[in-house]
Each structure stands twice: as structure tokens, then as C-alpha cells.
Amino acid sequence: MDRENIIGLLADIFERRGAESYLGEAVTVAEHMLQTAALAQAEGAPDALIAAALLHDIGQFTSEFGPYSPDDSGDNRHDEAGAKVLEGFFPRAVTECVRLHVAAKRYLCATDPTYHDTLSPPSQHSLALQGGPLTDAEIARFRELEFHREAVRVRLWDDRGKAAGASTMVFDDFRPLLQRVIEQG
Ligand SMILES: [Fe+2]
């Protein structure tokens, strides 16, 4: 697959799979990711972080375990699956934020006592499947990781990008930005 095709593949996932999947939330996954990217853009985040916000849940559709369901009794590892599909095309600033966006939730749960209650019910349910709040040793390891701060930023946009009925941009609006991020590597 070349660079042009990866954007086409992502567009296809957004349009066909993302537009029909809710994963227990009030918005479709496509709306959720578009809202997350819009929040990043509104904060003036760098292009790579906007791309990470836009693509952070793409692994819901590429995970061998399938997309999250409220009936799940195990973690679908969509964080790792998403990073894998983007690797080789996008820079680490993007792939690491995608890879770490679940760890960032677990980190925030362990370090901010008010955070857990702000999560949506599906996100609280998946937290348990993903291992719950990080332990002290895991917190220390997380803070050593490159891009962990950026991943926390993506996570906080992720948590807010679930507003039913909010208008969103469309995937095509982000094509030039994705192209730039890929070209700049
Ligand atoms: Fe998300």
C-alpha cells in the first residue's frame, strides 16, 4: 500500500464502518473521531496531534477482536491495532498517541480522582477490561514514554468528543492535513 492508498483506506473505514457503529456511545465512531479532531484543532494543536485525534479509534475496525461492544468481557486492544495500521505511513507523534490513548485513560484514572466520573459508561466499562487504573510502577513507566503528554491531550479530547447532535466536519476536510503529516514524516 502506498501513501495515497492509506488515506483512501482510512476514508473508506470512516464512511462505511465508522458511520454505522456506535460502540455504546450517543454518536457514531466517525462522528466521535471527527469531533475529537475538531477539539484538537480548536486548541491550536499541531497537525500530528489533530491527525492522532482523528484516527485514534481506527483500530476498532482493524482489531482482530472486532469493535468494542457493551457485552465484551475482554479488551479488543484497538489501541495497538490502530497504531499498527498507521505505522509505516504516519510519524511516531501520531502512532504513539494512538497506541497510548488507552494507557492515558488508565493513567488519568490513577492520577486524577475526579477523572473517572467524567468518562462515558462504555468508557468506564472498557477501562475495567483494559486493566483499570495504572499501578504506581506503571505510572512511572508511562511517564518515561515519549509522547505520553501528547497522548494525554488526545485522551482528553477523546473523552469530550461524544456530543450527540453536534455538527462535525467530514473526513475529506482533513485530507490535506493528513497528506501534510504523512509527507513531513
Ligand atoms: Fe475514542
Coordinates of C-alpha atoms and ligand atoms in Angstrom, one line a residue:
M1 CA 0.0 0.0 0.0
D2 CA 1.3 3.4 -0.9
R3 CA 0.7 6.8 0.9
E4 CA -2.2 7.7 -1.3
N5 CA -3.9 4.4 -0.6
I6 CA -3.6 4.7 3.2
I7 CA -5.7 7.9 3.2
G8 CA -8.2 6.1 0.9
L9 CA -8.4 3.1 3.2
L10 CA -9.0 5.4 6.2
A11 CA -11.7 7.3 4.3
D12 CA -13.3 4.0 3.5
I13 CA -13.3 2.9 7.1
F14 CA -14.8 6.2 8.2
E15 CA -17.5 6.2 5.5
R16 CA -18.6 2.6 5.6
R17 CA -17.8 1.2 9.1
G18 CA -17.5 4.4 11.2
A19 CA -20.8 5.8 10.1
E20 CA -22.8 2.9 11.3
S21 CA -21.0 1.9 14.5
Y22 CA -21.9 3.5 17.9
L23 CA -20.0 1.2 20.3
G24 CA -22.4 2.1 23.1
E25 CA -22.0 5.9 22.7
A26 CA -24.5 8.5 21.6
V27 CA -22.5 9.3 18.5
T28 CA -21.2 7.1 15.7
V29 CA -17.5 6.3 15.8
A30 CA -17.0 8.5 12.7
E31 CA -18.7 11.4 14.4
H32 CA -16.7 10.7 17.6
M33 CA -13.4 10.8 15.8
L34 CA -14.3 13.9 13.8
Q35 CA -15.4 15.7 17.0
T36 CA -12.2 14.7 18.7
A37 CA -10.1 16.1 15.9
A38 CA -12.2 19.3 15.9
L39 CA -11.5 19.8 19.6
A40 CA -7.7 19.3 18.9
Q41 CA -8.0 21.9 16.1
A42 CA -9.9 24.3 18.3
E43 CA -7.0 24.2 20.8
G44 CA -4.5 25.0 18.1
A45 CA -2.8 21.6 18.4
P46 CA -0.1 20.7 15.9
D47 CA -1.1 18.8 12.8
A48 CA 0.2 15.5 14.1
L49 CA -1.9 15.7 17.2
I50 CA -5.0 16.6 15.1
A51 CA -4.3 13.5 13.0
A52 CA -3.9 11.4 16.1
A53 CA -7.2 12.7 17.4
L54 CA -8.9 12.0 14.1
L55 CA -7.5 8.4 13.8
H56 CA -7.3 7.3 17.5
D57 CA -10.1 4.8 17.3
I58 CA -9.4 3.4 13.8
G59 CA -8.2 0.2 15.5
Q60 CA -11.8 -0.5 16.4
F61 CA -12.2 -1.6 12.8
T62 CA -8.8 -3.2 12.3
S63 CA -8.5 -5.2 15.6
E64 CA -8.7 -8.9 15.1
F65 CA -11.1 -8.9 18.1
G66 CA -13.6 -6.6 16.4
P67 CA -15.1 -3.3 17.6
Y68 CA -16.0 -2.7 21.2
S69 CA -19.4 -4.0 22.4
P70 CA -21.0 -3.3 25.8
D71 CA -21.2 -7.1 26.1
D72 CA -17.5 -7.6 25.8
S73 CA -15.7 -9.5 28.5
G74 CA -12.2 -8.8 27.2
D75 CA -10.1 -6.0 25.8
N76 CA -10.2 -5.7 22.0
R77 CA -6.8 -4.0 22.0
H78 CA -7.9 -1.4 19.5
D79 CA -5.1 1.0 20.7
E80 CA -2.4 -1.4 19.4
A81 CA -4.3 -2.4 16.3
G82 CA -4.8 1.3 15.3
A83 CA -1.1 2.1 15.8
K84 CA -0.2 -0.9 13.7
V85 CA -2.3 0.1 10.7
L86 CA -0.8 3.6 10.8
E87 CA 2.8 2.6 11.3
G88 CA 5.0 3.0 8.2
F89 CA 2.8 5.9 6.9
F90 CA 2.5 8.3 9.8
P91 CA 5.2 9.6 12.1
R92 CA 5.5 8.4 15.7
A93 CA 3.9 11.5 17.0
V94 CA 0.7 10.1 15.5
T95 CA 1.2 6.4 16.0
E96 CA 2.3 6.7 19.7
C97 CA -0.7 8.8 20.6
V98 CA -3.0 6.2 19.1
R99 CA -1.1 3.4 20.8
L100 CA -1.2 5.2 24.2
H101 CA -4.7 6.7 24.3
V102 CA -6.0 3.8 26.4
A103 CA -3.0 3.9 28.7
A104 CA -3.6 7.6 29.0
K105 CA -7.1 6.9 30.3
R106 CA -5.7 4.4 32.8
Y107 CA -3.1 7.0 33.8
L108 CA -5.6 9.7 34.3
C109 CA -7.8 7.4 36.3
A110 CA -4.9 6.7 38.6
T111 CA -3.7 10.3 39.0
D112 CA -6.8 12.4 38.9
P113 CA -9.5 11.4 41.4
T114 CA -12.2 13.4 39.5
Y115 CA -11.5 11.9 36.1
H116 CA -13.2 8.5 36.3
D117 CA -16.7 10.0 36.8
T118 CA -16.3 12.1 33.7
L119 CA -16.0 9.0 31.5
S120 CA -19.0 7.7 29.5
P121 CA -20.4 4.4 30.7
P122 CA -18.8 2.4 27.8
S123 CA -15.5 4.0 28.5
Q124 CA -15.8 3.1 32.2
H125 CA -16.7 -0.5 31.2
S126 CA -13.8 -0.8 28.8
L127 CA -11.5 0.6 31.5
A128 CA -12.1 -2.4 33.6
L129 CA -11.4 -4.7 30.6
Q130 CA -8.2 -2.8 29.8
G131 CA -6.8 -3.3 33.3
G132 CA -8.2 -0.4 35.3
P133 CA -6.1 2.5 36.7
L134 CA -2.4 2.2 36.3
T135 CA -0.4 1.0 39.3
D136 CA 2.4 3.2 40.8
A137 CA 5.0 1.3 38.8
E138 CA 3.0 1.6 35.6
I139 CA 2.6 5.3 36.2
A140 CA 6.3 5.7 36.5
R141 CA 6.8 3.7 33.3
F142 CA 4.1 5.6 31.4
R143 CA 5.8 8.9 32.3
E144 CA 9.0 7.7 30.7
L145 CA 7.4 7.1 27.3
E146 CA 7.9 9.5 24.5
F147 CA 4.7 11.3 23.5
H148 CA 2.9 10.4 26.8
R149 CA 2.0 14.0 27.4
E150 CA 0.6 14.3 23.9
A151 CA -1.3 11.1 24.4
V152 CA -3.0 12.5 27.5
R153 CA -4.0 15.6 25.4
V154 CA -5.5 13.3 22.8
R155 CA -7.3 11.3 25.5
L156 CA -8.9 14.4 27.0
W157 CA -10.3 15.5 23.5
D158 CA -11.4 11.8 23.0
D159 CA -13.5 11.9 26.2
R160 CA -15.2 15.2 25.2
G161 CA -15.8 14.2 21.6
K162 CA -19.1 12.4 22.2
A163 CA -21.7 15.2 21.9
A164 CA -24.9 13.9 20.3
G165 CA -26.2 16.1 17.6
A166 CA -23.1 18.3 17.3
S167 CA -22.3 19.1 13.8
T168 CA -19.0 17.8 12.6
M169 CA -16.7 18.3 9.7
V170 CA -16.3 15.3 7.3
F171 CA -13.3 13.1 6.7
D172 CA -12.5 14.9 3.4
D173 CA -11.9 18.1 5.3
F174 CA -8.9 16.5 6.9
R175 CA -7.3 15.0 3.8
P176 CA -4.9 17.9 3.2
L177 CA -3.8 17.8 6.9
L178 CA -3.2 14.0 6.7
Q179 CA -1.3 14.4 3.5
R180 CA 0.9 17.0 5.1
V181 CA 1.6 14.9 8.2
I182 CA 2.5 11.9 6.1
E183 CA 4.8 13.9 3.8
Q184 CA 6.5 15.7 6.7
G185 CA 7.1 12.3 8.3
Ligands
FE1 FE -12.3 7.5 21.3

